[in-house]
Every structure is written in structure tokens, then in C-alpha cells.
Amino acid sequence: MLEILHRIVQEVNSSPDLGEALDVIVKRVKQAVAVDVCSVYLTDFERRTHVLRATNGLRQEAVGKVGLPLHRGLVGLVCERAEPINLDDAPSHPRYLFMTESGEVLYHGFLGVPIIQNRRVLGVLVVRQRKPRKFDDGEVSFLFTLAAQLAGAITHAKASGELISLQESLETPARFLQGRPSASGVAVGKVVVAYRMADLSVVPDRESDDPQGDIDLFRGAVARVEEDLKQLQARMNETLPAEELALFDALLLMLGGDSLVGQTVDRIRSGEWVQTALHHTIEEHARVFDKMDDIYLRERASDIRDLGRRILMRLQTDTPDEIEHPDRTILVGEELSAVDLVEVPKDKLAAIVSASGSASSHVAILARGIGVPAIMGVEDLPVGRVDGWDAIVDGYRGRIYLSPEPSVCMEYERLVEEDLEFGRELEAVGRQPSETTDGIQVPLHLNTGLISEMGAVGLTEAAGVGLYRTELPFMIRDRFPGEAVQIANYRKVLETFAPRPVVLRTLDIGGDKPLPYFPVSESNPFLGWRGIRISLDHPEIFLTQVRAMLLAASGLDNLQIMLPMITTISEVDELVGLIQRALSELLEEGHEVADPPVGVMVEVPALVYQIETLARKVDFISIGTNDLTQYLLAVDRNNPRVAELYNDMHPAVLRALMTVVEGAHRFGRPVSVCGEMAGNPLATILLLGMGVDTLSMSAGSLLKVKWVIRSVSRTRARELLQSVLRIEDARQIREFLEDVLKQIGLSGLVRPGR
Ligand code: PEP
Ligand code: MG
């Protein structure tokens, strides 16, 4: 049975559309269970019917036409109960409904199982037998397992199918796909799909049936890649330092030299298919470098593989030379990353939509930083089919409308207008100090990560940078940036904000921030080799970074260094020791560098319980609520399936924050919050009440949070916090805080997603 199940699932997954997928199911299930009829009904809650979408045994003409009323018949019962119903004599059941349109004769044996995805019934899979038949346990679990396995595939195919008919007929207005609201705002634009580069490792071994044709194809692809690289080099000329640009020269040299190209051509001549020949040549070359001891030379292996991927991509597709991004690009992808985002010219990026990920994924955080609406976790999005479509992105409600109706467009134009109005209201707050009504100053800092983000709002309003994520500049390069590149990068941030403080966080890669040139493969990346753990195992990377930070701050003295993902106190001791070592080496070398304040991020729950020991050892504490929430609640911050559970206003998170603030204050250490919670105006009152000293957030949140701070007193915030601590559930806490904001006249902030 298991093998049959696997085969069916495979066949369904490779079906081009919903219709074929369902035809496969009904045909194969009918054979496997030896029944007279197998049908699939899909439930349309809007029209309150279960529509017959595929059958093997009933009349084919009924498909798509026959609809069973939502709450009637046995199919209705399976849907209501959301569990299987197994009857040997269906007609004697009170809910039995006899339908003639589908050519039904009297069937006695009945087994119906619900198809469920994310707690929602999508439809019902039914088998029937003329003779009375009670299906045995094995048969029930076979159908049950099949339905569960297929729910995902059906959801996806269903979405595509619906979207295609929507494209053609536009009969149903306002159809949208739902995801997680991840950065507020509305955008109307055109979809551009971000594809992953071709994967060499999956190229099969095949023989060429036209070697000369393959050689021509290959030479053509090489010439195109050469052209691509030259264009890319010219485009990056102004933004990348000379050291980085040299990479393009190295790649071009490899392409121009005879060994890569010559060997591939030889392989094709000896009978290998062009893609196979490329795969083998690239692997052979890369393996030579893989074995080298020198870290720099080892990295050349990834350069070679990168080159291979580029050629393969050219061979596999006839993609145009460069994606032309339309003026209002809505970037869509299966799993968008920070790198995909920065590849779109900033003035053309209108919104981002990702099939996976959630509001706490780094790409979403980045989108908030540059003020671009974002929706994450749109699981039903048929990414492969929507390139070039018109779309509306509603970042407040997490909706993407594909090929929207004119009436929907009008509604959204109104919303854009409202947003502008709201922005003007906020502008007035910008010039005022960030101070409560009883005169407590709460400096607001900026979270940032890319120099290109600068120039947006917040540059003048922010009292400093509370979190500079140094891994983002590492992510958009092809190798570890050297000391000089890092100095230039950090200097720019430090200089832009001087004399205001800038907190540079040491490298926090791993988790959902992999480096393309430093692959780490783990089954549990968020619990694995991440952040400071990598720095401790690679002191050379850490020391280079710290040296660059100290040198960049020379003469400015506004640098603060922050350590992420600390779990134990001894890690702090070791890292502070390394920072001191870098400092004394630089002083010995004759540089004018100063000893910076060093702080730790509290984002691993263990530290909450050691806060006092920690506080004694460092100059400041910054709470990373994004990770703290994920680790306290055991909810992956990137997983849309459990995103409902991810809530930084969970009572346990609030209590953890209070413990940290109180513990750090006992030793006179200031506390900042730099997770996304700091930029959520609903949470502002709670953080104020706890006595958090500074808040650090994306540029887009600064004015909203300041508006809240200027509207309450610290005393009132403390009282409200006490009331919130009596509430047991995060959802109720949110409702309570929404009411509070309305009462103090800030209802403009209460719209979903704001
Ligand atoms: C956090 O975890 O809250 C944080 C600010 O760090 P990051 O989001 O970069 O993991
Ligand atoms: Mg973190």
C-alpha cells in the first residue's frame, strides 16, 4: 500500500494542473481499493457547495456541474465533522442524499475522508461500492493518509487553477491569496519572479545525440555569460570597492582560459551531453580547490561552481540578458532572501511577496527597513505562473490580488491616499522630542543593515543606530569581505551618525541568514551553528571584524560593539578577551583606537535567568525579541504554519522582558529592545512601563512609536502594564492595547498591520 501511495503522490505532484491531478487520484484510488466509484468533491464555502471535481465511476459530464449543498448529504457530514465516515449501507443513514444528475445508482458501501490543510477542509475524497461493504482499517487509513498527503498539492494546484480561470474570466471579483502581513503599506504594480540559479548537482548523466550542436550551444552560453559578467562588473563599478571587483576579473579569466571550456568541449566530443559535460568539468575543477588547506584558495571552489551555475542557467533557458524591472516591481519568490531584494533597483521595488517565511524572517525585516510592503508565507502562491501579471499587495492585511478588477484597484487607490494622509499626520511628530508626557526621555534608535537603506526616513530623527546587522553586507558578496572592505562599510555608518552612538553587531550568520560562500547544512539551523558560535570557532573571522570596527571608529568614538546569540557567560568572557586582544594589537601597531562599550543581546532564554551575572560583565544589554520569542515559545520564526503561535506579546515573553530589565537595572546597565517588538506601537506602552531605556527599530516605525511615547506618561504606562500582566492570552492583550491606543486618541495606529 505504501508503495502505491508514493506512486500516486508522485504522479499527482507532477501533474500540470488540478484537473489532471484529481483524475490521477480517482483513477488510482479506484484501482487500489477495488471500488465501483471514486470521486473528489472540492468545497466552495462561498457558494456553499461541494463541487464534484473528478470522478471515476460516475458520469464525466457531471464534473464541475454537480454541487452538493454544503450541509447536506454524507459528503456534507464528512466536511462538518472533518473526519472519515465509513458506512456499509449508506442509504439507510439519515443524511443520505440520492443524486440522479451524476448517474448515481444506489451505492451501499461508502467511505468519505476529508481533505484538510491548515485546519480547513478543502474537500472530500469518496469511494463507493454498489454492494454493502464496510471498509477495513487499512483501507480507511490508506485514504486518510492519501488525503493528508495530497492536501498540500491540491492547495497549490487549486490556487493555480483558480487563478487561471480568474485570469480568463474575471468572474469573481476581489479574489486574493492570503499570507502573513509582514511590512505595512499598499502597492500596485507588476510581478517579477525571482528564480534560484540553476542547480548543477541535479544534472543527469546523459549522452549527446548531437555533439556538434551541443558544442555550439555551449560556446554560445559561455559567450553570453562572459557578456553578463562584464555588464555586472560595469554596473557594480561604482558601488563595489576595487578588491571586490577583482572577482569578476578572476571569473572572466577562468572563462577565457582553455581548461574549463576546452575540457567541456572534449567531453562533449567524447559523447557526453552538454549539461552533463559541464557538470563533470566544473566538479572536477572545484574538487581540486576543495582539497586546499588555504581558506582563500578553498573559496575559489565556490567561484567555479558559481560560474558553472551561470553557464547552466544560460543553457537551460533563453532568459533575456538582464531582468528588466518595471517601475513598480512586485518581487515574488518561493523563498525570497535579502540578496533577491537588493538585486532590484531601489527606486523600482514596490513590494515583496514570498511563498515561504514569516514576518520575522530577515527579508521581511529588511523590507520594513526600506519601507516596502511585504507579505510572507503565501503558501498557495503559484510562483511559477505569475511573472508579468498585474497585482496589488496589501501589506496591512497580508493579501495579494492577482490581475485585480478595476473596482479593487479603485479601493486600493483610496487606501494609498489614506496612507499619505496618515504620513502627513505623522510628519508633525518627527520634529518633536521622544519624551513621555511626564518628561521621561526614551531615545529611539534605528535598526539597519545596508548602507543603501540610508537616506530613508529616520536618518535625522533617530538618536543613533541601535542595531547594525553586519551580516547583510556579508550576504550580498561572493566571499568574506576583507578588513579594508569592512572598514569602509562600518566607517560609512559611523560617520553618517556621529556623534550619535552606533551599535555594530558582530556577525550573526546561520539560522535563516546563510552565506552563499560558507554553506552550513544542519537539520536544525536555528539551534545549531549560529551567530557567536561561529565567531568562537573561527576567531580569525571575529578578530578581522572587530579590528575593522575599531579602526573604522578611529577619531569618531561613537562605536559600541554588540554580541549576538550568547548562551553562556563564558562565551562573553572569551569574546571580550578577543576584543581586548584586537584593541591592544592595534594600539601596538600605532593606531588611534578607543576601547568601545561592549554589550550583549539577550535572545537565548538561558540568559534571562543569568541576567545579573551577565549585567556585571558588560556595558549594556539589548533584547532581541525576535529570537527570544522563537526560543521561548518553541516556534520557528520563519515557519508560516506556526506563525499564529509566534507572538512577542505572549505573557511569558513579557515576563522574561521584565526580568531582564529589572536584573540589568540592578547593576545600572541600560537596556534596549532591538527586536521587531520595539517598532510595534502597540507594544510601546508595555516597554515604557517596564522601564526599557531605549528602543531600536526599522525606520518606518520611528514616528509611530514616537507618537505613542508622546501621548502617555510613564506612570500610566506602568499601570497599563500591570493590567496587561493579568491577561492570560496574547490575543486578548493585543485587543486590550488596541483599545488603549484608541482611548488616547491614536486610532490611526490601530489599523491591522500598522
Ligand atoms: C532579534 O533576534 O530580535 C534580533 C534583533 O536579531 P535578528 O532579528 O537579526 O536575529
Ligand atoms: Mg536575533
mmCIF file of N, CA and C in Angstrom, residues 81 127 204 232 248 270 293 336-337 364 368 424 430 455 474 534 565 585 670 677 690 699:
data_model
loop_
_atom_site.group_PDB
_atom_site.id
_atom_site.type_symbol
_atom_site.label_atom_id
_atom_site.label_comp_id
_atom_site.label_asym_id
_atom_site.label_seq_id
_atom_site.Cartn_x
_atom_site.Cartn_y
_atom_site.Cartn_z
ATOM 1 N N ARG A 81 -17.870 17.232 10.114
ATOM 2 C CA ARG A 81 -17.167 16.573 11.225
ATOM 3 C C ARG A 81 -15.665 16.600 11.053
ATOM 4 N N VAL A 127 -15.112 7.057 -1.761
ATOM 5 C CA VAL A 127 -15.204 5.825 -2.546
ATOM 6 C C VAL A 127 -16.551 5.150 -2.237
ATOM 7 N N PRO A 204 21.441 15.235 -14.844
ATOM 8 C CA PRO A 204 21.622 13.787 -15.013
ATOM 9 C C PRO A 204 22.765 13.454 -15.972
ATOM 10 N N LEU A 232 27.667 43.130 -15.417
ATOM 11 C CA LEU A 232 27.524 43.193 -13.963
ATOM 12 C C LEU A 232 28.686 43.979 -13.353
ATOM 13 N N PHE A 248 35.322 39.599 -10.520
ATOM 14 C CA PHE A 248 34.795 39.467 -11.884
ATOM 15 C C PHE A 248 35.928 39.172 -12.862
ATOM 16 N N SER A 270 33.498 13.451 -26.790
ATOM 17 C CA SER A 270 33.591 12.011 -26.497
ATOM 18 C C SER A 270 32.214 11.420 -26.186
ATOM 19 N N ASP A 293 44.350 23.590 1.602
ATOM 20 C CA ASP A 293 44.365 23.957 3.018
ATOM 21 C C ASP A 293 44.040 25.426 3.217
ATOM 22 N N LEU A 336 12.092 34.196 -0.806
ATOM 23 C CA LEU A 336 12.911 35.375 -1.091
ATOM 24 C C LEU A 336 13.983 35.549 -0.021
ATOM 25 N N SER A 337 15.127 36.051 -0.445
ATOM 26 C CA SER A 337 16.191 36.315 0.526
ATOM 27 C C SER A 337 16.602 37.780 0.398
ATOM 28 N N ALA A 364 11.891 40.077 5.503
ATOM 29 C CA ALA A 364 10.752 40.925 5.884
ATOM 30 C C ALA A 364 11.230 42.104 6.729
ATOM 31 N N ARG A 368 10.837 46.126 5.863
ATOM 32 C CA ARG A 368 10.344 47.182 6.759
ATOM 33 C C ARG A 368 11.365 48.299 6.855
ATOM 34 N N ARG A 424 1.320 62.353 6.580
ATOM 35 C CA ARG A 424 1.417 63.798 6.846
ATOM 36 C C ARG A 424 1.163 64.082 8.326
ATOM 37 N N GLY A 430 7.585 64.099 13.914
ATOM 38 C CA GLY A 430 9.010 63.930 13.621
ATOM 39 C C GLY A 430 9.902 64.956 14.279
ATOM 40 N N GLY A 455 19.374 57.154 4.063
ATOM 41 C CA GLY A 455 18.786 58.165 3.199
ATOM 42 C C GLY A 455 17.271 58.078 3.280
ATOM 43 N N PHE A 474 27.746 41.064 4.339
ATOM 44 C CA PHE A 474 28.447 39.803 4.056
ATOM 45 C C PHE A 474 27.625 38.952 3.085
ATOM 46 N N ILE A 534 29.734 30.571 15.670
ATOM 47 C CA ILE A 534 30.645 30.517 14.529
ATOM 48 C C ILE A 534 31.862 31.405 14.814
ATOM 49 N N MET A 565 23.407 36.150 20.091
ATOM 50 C CA MET A 565 23.249 34.703 20.316
ATOM 51 C C MET A 565 24.128 34.130 21.427
ATOM 52 N N GLU A 585 46.500 44.951 20.037
ATOM 53 C CA GLU A 585 47.316 44.779 18.827
ATOM 54 C C GLU A 585 47.309 46.055 17.985
ATOM 55 N N PRO A 670 22.075 49.989 31.115
ATOM 56 C CA PRO A 670 20.904 50.361 30.312
ATOM 57 C C PRO A 670 20.413 49.190 29.460
ATOM 58 N N MET A 677 9.594 43.909 18.079
ATOM 59 C CA MET A 677 8.626 44.379 19.070
ATOM 60 C C MET A 677 8.815 45.868 19.364
ATOM 61 N N MET A 690 7.781 48.928 31.490
ATOM 62 C CA MET A 690 8.832 48.075 32.066
ATOM 63 C C MET A 690 10.080 48.871 32.404
ATOM 64 N N ALA A 699 13.279 51.988 10.232
ATOM 65 C CA ALA A 699 12.992 53.406 10.011
ATOM 66 C C ALA A 699 11.489 53.694 9.956
#
